[in-house]
PDB file of C-alpha atoms and ligand atoms in Angstrom:
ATOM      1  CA  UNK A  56     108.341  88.863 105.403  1.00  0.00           C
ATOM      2  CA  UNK A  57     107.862  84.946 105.626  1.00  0.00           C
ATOM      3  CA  UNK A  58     104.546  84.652 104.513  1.00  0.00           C
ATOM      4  CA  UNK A  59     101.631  85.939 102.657  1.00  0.00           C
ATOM      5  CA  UNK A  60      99.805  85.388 105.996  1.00  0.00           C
ATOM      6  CA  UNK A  61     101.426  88.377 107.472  1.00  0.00           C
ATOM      7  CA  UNK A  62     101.061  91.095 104.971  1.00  0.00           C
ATOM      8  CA  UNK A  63      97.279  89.858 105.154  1.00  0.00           C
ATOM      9  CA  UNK A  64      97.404  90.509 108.932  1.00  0.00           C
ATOM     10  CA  UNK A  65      98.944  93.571 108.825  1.00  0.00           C
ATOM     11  CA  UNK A  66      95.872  94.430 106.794  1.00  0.00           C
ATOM     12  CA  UNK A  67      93.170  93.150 108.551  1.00  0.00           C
ATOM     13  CA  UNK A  68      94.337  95.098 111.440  1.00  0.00           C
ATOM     14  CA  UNK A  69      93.804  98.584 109.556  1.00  0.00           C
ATOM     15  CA  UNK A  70      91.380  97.514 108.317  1.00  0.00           C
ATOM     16  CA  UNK A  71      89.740  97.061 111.614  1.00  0.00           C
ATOM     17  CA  UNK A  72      91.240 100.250 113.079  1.00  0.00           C
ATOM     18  CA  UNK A  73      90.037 102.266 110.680  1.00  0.00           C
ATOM     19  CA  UNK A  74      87.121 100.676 108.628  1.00  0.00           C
ATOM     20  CA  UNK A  75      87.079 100.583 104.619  1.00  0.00           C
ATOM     21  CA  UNK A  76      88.379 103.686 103.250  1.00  0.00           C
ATOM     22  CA  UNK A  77      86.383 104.453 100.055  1.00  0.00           C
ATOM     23  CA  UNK A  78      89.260 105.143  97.983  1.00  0.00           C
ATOM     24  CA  UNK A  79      89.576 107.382  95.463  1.00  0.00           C
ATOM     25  CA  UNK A  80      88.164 110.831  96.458  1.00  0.00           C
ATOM     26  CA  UNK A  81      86.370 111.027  93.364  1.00  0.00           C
ATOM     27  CA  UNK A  82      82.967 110.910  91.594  1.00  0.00           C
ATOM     28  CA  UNK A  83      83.945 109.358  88.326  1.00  0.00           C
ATOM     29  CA  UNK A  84      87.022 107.483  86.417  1.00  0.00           C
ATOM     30  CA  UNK A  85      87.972 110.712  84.743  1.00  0.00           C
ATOM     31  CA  UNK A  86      88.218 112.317  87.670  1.00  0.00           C
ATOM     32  CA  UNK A  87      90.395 109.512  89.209  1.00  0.00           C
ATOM     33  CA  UNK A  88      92.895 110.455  85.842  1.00  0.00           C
ATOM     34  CA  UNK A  89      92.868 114.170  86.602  1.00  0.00           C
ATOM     35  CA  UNK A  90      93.214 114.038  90.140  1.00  0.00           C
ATOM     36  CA  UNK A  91      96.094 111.379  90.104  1.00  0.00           C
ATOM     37  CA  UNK A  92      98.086 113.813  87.547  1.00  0.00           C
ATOM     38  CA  UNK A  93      97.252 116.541  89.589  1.00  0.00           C
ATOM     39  CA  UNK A  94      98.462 114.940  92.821  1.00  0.00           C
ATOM     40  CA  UNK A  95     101.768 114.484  91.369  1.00  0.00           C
ATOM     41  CA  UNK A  96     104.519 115.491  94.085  1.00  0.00           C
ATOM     42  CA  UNK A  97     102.096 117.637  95.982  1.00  0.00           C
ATOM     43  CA  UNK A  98      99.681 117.019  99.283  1.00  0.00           C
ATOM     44  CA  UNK A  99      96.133 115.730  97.883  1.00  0.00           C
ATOM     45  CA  UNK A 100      94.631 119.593  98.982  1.00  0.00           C
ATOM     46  CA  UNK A 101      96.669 121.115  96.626  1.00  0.00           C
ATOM     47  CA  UNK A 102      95.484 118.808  94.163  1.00  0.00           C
ATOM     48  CA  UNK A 103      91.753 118.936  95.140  1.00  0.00           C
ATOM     49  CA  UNK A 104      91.952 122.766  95.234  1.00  0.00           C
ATOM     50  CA  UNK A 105      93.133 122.538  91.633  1.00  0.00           C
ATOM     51  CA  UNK A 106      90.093 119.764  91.172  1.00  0.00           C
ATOM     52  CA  UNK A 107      87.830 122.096  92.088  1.00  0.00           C
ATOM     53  CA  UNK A 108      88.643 125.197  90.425  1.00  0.00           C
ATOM     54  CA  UNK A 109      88.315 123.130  87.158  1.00  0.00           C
ATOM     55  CA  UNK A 110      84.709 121.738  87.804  1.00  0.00           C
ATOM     56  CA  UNK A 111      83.817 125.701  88.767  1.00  0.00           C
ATOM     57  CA  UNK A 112      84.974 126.136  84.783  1.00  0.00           C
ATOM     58  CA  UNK A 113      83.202 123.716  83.471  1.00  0.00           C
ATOM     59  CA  UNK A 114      86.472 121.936  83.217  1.00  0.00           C
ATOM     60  CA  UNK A 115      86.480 118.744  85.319  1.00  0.00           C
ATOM     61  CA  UNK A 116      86.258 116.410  82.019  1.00  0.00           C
ATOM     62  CA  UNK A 117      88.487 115.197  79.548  1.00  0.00           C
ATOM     63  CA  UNK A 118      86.491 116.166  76.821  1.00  0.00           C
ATOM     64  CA  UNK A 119      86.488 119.774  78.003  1.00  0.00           C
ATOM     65  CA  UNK A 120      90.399 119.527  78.937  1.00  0.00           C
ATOM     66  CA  UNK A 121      90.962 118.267  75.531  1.00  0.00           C
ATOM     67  CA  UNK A 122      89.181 120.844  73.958  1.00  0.00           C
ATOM     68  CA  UNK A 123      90.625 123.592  75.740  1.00  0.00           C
ATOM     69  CA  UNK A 124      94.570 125.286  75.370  1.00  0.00           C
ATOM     70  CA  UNK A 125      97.375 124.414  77.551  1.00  0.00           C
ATOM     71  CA  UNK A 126      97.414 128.088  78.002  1.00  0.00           C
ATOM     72  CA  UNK A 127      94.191 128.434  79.078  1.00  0.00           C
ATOM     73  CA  UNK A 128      94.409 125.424  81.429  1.00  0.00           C
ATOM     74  CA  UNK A 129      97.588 126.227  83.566  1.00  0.00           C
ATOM     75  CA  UNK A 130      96.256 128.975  85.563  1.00  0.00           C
ATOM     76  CA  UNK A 131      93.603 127.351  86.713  1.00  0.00           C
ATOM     77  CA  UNK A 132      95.575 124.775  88.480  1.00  0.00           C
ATOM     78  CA  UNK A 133      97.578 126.795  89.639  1.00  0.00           C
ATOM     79  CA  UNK A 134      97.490 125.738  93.184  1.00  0.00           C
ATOM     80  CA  UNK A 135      98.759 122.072  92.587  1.00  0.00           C
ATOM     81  CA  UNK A 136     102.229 123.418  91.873  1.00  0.00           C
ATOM     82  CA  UNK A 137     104.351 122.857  88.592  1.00  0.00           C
ATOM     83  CA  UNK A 138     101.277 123.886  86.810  1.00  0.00           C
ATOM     84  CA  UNK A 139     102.294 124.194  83.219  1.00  0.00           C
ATOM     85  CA  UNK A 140     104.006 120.669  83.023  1.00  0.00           C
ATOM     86  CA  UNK A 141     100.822 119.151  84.925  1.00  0.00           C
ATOM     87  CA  UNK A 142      98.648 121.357  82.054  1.00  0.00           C
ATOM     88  CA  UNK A 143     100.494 119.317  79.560  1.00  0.00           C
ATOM     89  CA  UNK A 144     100.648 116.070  80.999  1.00  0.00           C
ATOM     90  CA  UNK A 145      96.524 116.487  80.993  1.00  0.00           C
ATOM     91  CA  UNK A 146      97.276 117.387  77.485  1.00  0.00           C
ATOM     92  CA  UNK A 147      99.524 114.393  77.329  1.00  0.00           C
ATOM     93  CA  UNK A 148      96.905 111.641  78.637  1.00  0.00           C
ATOM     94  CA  UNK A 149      93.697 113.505  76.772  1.00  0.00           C
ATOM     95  CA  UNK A 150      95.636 113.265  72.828  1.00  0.00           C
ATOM     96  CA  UNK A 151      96.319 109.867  73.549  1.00  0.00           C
ATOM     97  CA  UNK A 152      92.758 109.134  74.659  1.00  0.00           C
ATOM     98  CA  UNK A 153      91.291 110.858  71.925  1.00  0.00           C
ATOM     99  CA  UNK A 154      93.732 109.593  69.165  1.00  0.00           C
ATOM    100  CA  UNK A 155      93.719 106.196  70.186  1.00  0.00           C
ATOM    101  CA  UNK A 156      90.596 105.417  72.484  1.00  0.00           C
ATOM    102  CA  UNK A 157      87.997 107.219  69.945  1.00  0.00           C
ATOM    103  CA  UNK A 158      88.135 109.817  73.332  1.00  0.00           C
ATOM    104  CA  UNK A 159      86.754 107.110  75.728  1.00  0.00           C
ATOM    105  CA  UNK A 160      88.051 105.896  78.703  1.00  0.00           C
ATOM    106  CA  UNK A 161      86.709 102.184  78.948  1.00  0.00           C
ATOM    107  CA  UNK A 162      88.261 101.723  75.462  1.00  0.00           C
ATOM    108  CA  UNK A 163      91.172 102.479  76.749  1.00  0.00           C
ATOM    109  CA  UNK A 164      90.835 100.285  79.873  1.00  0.00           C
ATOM    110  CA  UNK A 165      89.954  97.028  77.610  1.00  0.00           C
ATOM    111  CA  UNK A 166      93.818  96.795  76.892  1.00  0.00           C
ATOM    112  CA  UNK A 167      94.986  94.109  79.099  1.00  0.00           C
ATOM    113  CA  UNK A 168      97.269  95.087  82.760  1.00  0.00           C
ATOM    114  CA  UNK A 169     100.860  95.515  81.149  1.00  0.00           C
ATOM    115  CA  UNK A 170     100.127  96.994  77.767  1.00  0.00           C
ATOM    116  CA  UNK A 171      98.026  99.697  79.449  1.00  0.00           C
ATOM    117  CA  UNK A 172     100.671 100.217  82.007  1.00  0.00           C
ATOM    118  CA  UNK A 173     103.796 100.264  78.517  1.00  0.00           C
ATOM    119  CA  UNK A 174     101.341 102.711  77.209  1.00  0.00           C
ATOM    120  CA  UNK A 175     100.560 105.146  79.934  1.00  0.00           C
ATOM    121  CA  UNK A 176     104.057 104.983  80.725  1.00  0.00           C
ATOM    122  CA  UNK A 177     105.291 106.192  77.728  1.00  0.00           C
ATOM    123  CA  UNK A 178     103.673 109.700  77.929  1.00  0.00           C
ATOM    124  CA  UNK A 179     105.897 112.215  78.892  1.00  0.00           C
ATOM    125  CA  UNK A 180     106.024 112.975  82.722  1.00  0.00           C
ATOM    126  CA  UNK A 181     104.131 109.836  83.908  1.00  0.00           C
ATOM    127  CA  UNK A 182     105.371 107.950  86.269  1.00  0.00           C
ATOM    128  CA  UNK A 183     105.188 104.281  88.174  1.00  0.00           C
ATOM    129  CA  UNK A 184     102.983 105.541  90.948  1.00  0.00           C
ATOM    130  CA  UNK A 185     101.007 108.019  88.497  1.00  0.00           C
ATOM    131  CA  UNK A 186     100.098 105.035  86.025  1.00  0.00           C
ATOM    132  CA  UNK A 187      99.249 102.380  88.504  1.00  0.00           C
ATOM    133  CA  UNK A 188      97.087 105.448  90.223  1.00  0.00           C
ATOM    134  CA  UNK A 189      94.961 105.470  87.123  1.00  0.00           C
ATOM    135  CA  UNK A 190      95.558 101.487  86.790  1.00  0.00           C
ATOM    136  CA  UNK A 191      93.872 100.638  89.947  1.00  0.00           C
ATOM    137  CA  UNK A 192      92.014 103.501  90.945  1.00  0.00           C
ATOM    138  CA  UNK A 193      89.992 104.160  87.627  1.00  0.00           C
ATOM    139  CA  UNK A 194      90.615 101.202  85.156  1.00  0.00           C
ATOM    140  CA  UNK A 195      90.276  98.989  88.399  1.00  0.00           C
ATOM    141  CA  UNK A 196      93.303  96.695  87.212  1.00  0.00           C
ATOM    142  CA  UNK A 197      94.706  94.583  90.553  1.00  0.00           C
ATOM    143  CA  UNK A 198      98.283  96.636  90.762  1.00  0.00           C
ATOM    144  CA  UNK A 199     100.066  97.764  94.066  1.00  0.00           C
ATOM    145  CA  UNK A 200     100.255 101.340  94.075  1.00  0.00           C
ATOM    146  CA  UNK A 201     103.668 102.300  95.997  1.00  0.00           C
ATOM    147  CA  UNK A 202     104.112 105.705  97.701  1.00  0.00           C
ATOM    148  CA  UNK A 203     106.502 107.176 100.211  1.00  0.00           C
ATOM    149  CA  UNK A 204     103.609 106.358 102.601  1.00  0.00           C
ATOM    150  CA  UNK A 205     104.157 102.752 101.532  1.00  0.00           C
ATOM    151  CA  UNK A 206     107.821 103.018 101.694  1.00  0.00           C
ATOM    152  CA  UNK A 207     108.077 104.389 105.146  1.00  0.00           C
ATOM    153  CA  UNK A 208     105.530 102.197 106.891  1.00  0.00           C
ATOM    154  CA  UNK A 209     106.926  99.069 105.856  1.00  0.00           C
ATOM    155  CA  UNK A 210     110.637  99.967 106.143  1.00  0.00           C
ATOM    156  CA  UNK A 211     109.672 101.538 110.004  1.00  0.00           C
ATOM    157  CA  UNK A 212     107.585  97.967 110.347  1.00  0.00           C
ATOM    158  CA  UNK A 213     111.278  96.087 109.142  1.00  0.00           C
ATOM    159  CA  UNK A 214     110.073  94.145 106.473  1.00  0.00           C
ATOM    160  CA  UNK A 215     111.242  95.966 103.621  1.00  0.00           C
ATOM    161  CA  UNK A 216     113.908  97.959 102.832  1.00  0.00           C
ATOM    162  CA  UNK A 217     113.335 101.877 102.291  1.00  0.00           C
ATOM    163  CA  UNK A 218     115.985 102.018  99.726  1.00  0.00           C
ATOM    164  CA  UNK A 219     114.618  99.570  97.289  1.00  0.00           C
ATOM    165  CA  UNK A 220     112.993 100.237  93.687  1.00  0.00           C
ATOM    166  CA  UNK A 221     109.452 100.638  92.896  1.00  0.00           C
ATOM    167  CA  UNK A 222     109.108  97.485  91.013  1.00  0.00           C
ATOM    168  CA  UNK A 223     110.857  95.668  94.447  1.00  0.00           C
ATOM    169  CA  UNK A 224     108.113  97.267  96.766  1.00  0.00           C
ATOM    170  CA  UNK A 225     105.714  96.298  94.545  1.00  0.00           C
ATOM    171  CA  UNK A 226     106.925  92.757  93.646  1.00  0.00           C
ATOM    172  CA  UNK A 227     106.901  92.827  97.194  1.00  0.00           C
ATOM    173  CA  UNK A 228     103.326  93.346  97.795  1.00  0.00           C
ATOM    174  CA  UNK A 229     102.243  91.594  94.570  1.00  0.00           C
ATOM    175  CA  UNK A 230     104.102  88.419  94.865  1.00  0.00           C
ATOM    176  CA  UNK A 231     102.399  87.790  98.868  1.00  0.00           C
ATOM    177  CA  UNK A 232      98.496  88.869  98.019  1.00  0.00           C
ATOM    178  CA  UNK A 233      95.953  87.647  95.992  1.00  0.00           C
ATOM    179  CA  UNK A 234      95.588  89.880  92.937  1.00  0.00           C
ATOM    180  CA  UNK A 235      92.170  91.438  93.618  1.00  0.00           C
ATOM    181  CA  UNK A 236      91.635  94.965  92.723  1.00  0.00           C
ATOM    182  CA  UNK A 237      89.590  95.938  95.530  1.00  0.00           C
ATOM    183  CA  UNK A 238      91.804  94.439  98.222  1.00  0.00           C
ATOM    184  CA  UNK A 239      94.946  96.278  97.034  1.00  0.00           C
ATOM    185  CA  UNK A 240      92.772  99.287  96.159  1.00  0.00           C
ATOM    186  CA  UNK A 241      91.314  99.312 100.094  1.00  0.00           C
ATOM    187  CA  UNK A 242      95.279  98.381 101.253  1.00  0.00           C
ATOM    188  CA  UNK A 243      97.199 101.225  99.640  1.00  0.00           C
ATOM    189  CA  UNK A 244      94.001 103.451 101.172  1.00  0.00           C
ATOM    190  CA  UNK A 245      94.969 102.666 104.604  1.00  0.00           C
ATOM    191  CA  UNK A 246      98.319 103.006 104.336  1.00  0.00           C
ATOM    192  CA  UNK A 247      97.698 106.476 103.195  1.00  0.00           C
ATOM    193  CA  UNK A 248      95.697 107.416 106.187  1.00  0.00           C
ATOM    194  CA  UNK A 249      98.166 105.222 108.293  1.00  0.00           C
ATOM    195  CA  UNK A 250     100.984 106.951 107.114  1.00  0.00           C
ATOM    196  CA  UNK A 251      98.966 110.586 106.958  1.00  0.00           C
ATOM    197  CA  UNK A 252      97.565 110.529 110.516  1.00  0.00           C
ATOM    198  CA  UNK A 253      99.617 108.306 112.530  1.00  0.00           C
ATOM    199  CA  UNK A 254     103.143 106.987 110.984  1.00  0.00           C
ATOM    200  CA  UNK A 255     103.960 110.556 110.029  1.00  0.00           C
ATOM    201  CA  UNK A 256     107.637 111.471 109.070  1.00  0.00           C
ATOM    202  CA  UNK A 257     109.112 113.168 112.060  1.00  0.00           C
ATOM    203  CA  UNK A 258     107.120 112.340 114.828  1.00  0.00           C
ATOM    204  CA  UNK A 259     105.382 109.023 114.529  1.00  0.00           C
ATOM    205  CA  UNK A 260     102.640 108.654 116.941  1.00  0.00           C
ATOM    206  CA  UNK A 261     103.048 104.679 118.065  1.00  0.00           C
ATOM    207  CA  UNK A 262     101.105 104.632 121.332  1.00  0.00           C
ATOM    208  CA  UNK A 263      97.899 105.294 118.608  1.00  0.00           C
ATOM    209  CA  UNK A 264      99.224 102.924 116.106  1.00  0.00           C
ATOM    210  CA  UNK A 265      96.974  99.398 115.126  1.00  0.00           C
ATOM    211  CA  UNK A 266     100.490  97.990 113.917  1.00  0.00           C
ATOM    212  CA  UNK A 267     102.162  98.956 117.224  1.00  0.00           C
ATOM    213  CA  UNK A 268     102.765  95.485 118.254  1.00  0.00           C
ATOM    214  CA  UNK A 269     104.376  94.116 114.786  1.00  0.00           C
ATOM    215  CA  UNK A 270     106.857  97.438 114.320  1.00  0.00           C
ATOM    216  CA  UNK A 271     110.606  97.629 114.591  1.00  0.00           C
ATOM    217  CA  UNK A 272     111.240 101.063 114.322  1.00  0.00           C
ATOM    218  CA  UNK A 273     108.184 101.898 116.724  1.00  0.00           C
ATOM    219  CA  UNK A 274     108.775 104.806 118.957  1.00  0.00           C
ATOM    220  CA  UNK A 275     108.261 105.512 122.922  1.00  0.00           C
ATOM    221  CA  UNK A 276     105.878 108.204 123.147  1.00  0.00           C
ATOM    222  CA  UNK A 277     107.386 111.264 124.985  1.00  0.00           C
ATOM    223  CA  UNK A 278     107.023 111.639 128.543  1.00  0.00           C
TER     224      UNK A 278
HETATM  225  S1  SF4 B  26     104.394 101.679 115.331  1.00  0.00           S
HETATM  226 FE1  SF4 B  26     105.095 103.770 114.803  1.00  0.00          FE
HETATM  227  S2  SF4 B  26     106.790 103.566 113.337  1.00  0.00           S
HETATM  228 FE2  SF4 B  26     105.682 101.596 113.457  1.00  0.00          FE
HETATM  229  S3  SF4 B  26     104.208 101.688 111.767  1.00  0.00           S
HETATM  230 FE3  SF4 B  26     103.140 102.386 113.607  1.00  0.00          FE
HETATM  231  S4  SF4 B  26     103.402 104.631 113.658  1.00  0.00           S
HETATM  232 FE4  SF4 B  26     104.888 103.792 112.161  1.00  0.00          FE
END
């Protein structure tokens, strides 16, 4: 992509497709951390089914997840898949809150963009897209969050190229925008529900796409 300019564009037109998306489904910053574990490699309902069986316990904090055994906590996520390792990854996130962070998340979120992200990426079974979830979604640091959504869009669009590392796509996005939270918190939201609703994997549906005009890899509808 030649300029900033375009990736701009290519927002403002989902942007006026689909209107501001509110992103993240979630009441609180803790609940941003949970679900964005929980979401890990699974569709968002799995994930909010687990969400929800935990605020029925009385679980939905990280006080109460802290405070409660790995053992206990597993079944009752059951339904987001790979349940024991995403019981101890909670575990993970909450010991270093509470060891480090006096148990409080906007201590935590005072450390600067890259020593947070060096720090939540050195727990065990977090990831890039996992941390800079939790980076812009509840610390509300300005980082590009980069998902196969992402990846597909803008490879189908030919402007990037699907084989290229996280750190690329995000470099990408990073090196063309303005580094404002909100905007890249509102533009990895619409690519979700862009690549969700419309750009889907197998069958893309182009006639009902805003970026129809702009895309490469667009496809004829069927007749
Ligand atoms: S035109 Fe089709 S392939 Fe291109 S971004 Fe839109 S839905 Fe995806």
């Amino acid at each position: 992509m030649k300029n900033s300019e375009s990736l701009k564009s290519i927002y403002q037109a989902l942007l006026s497709a689909f209107g501001p998306r509110n992103w993240w489904p979630a009441d609180t910053a803790e609940e941003v951390v949970i679900g964005a574990i929980l979401a890990q490699n699974v569709a968002w309902k799995n994930a909010h089914a687990a969400i929800q069986n935990l605020k029925q316990n009385e679980l939905l904090s990280l006080t109460a997840i802290h405070e409660t055994d790995t053992s206990m906590l597993a079944p009752l996520i059951r339904s987001s898949r790979f349940y024991h390792q995403k019981a101890e990854r909670l575990k993970n996130f909450t010991t270093l809150l509470f060891d480090r962070f006096k148990g409080d998340l906007s201590n935590m979120f005072q450390l600067d963009l890259d020593p947070l992200r060096k720090t939540l990426m050195n727990l065990k079974g977090f990831g890039e897209e996992t941390v800079d979830s939790i980076l812009l979604y509840a610390a509300e640091k300005p980082i590009f969050v980069i998902d196969a959504y992402t990846r597909r869009i803008f490879s189908r669009l030919g402007l990037t190229d699907a084989g290229a590392s996280y750190r690329e796509h995000q470099q990408f996005f990073m090196n063309r925008l303005p580094a404002d939270a909100a905007l890249f918190n509102d533009y990895h939201a619409q690519l979700v529900h862009l690549g969700n609703q419309i750009c889907k994997k197998k069958l893309p549906l182009c006639h009902q796409c805003p970026l129809n005009h702009r895309c490469a890899g667009k496809m004829e509808p069927l007749k």
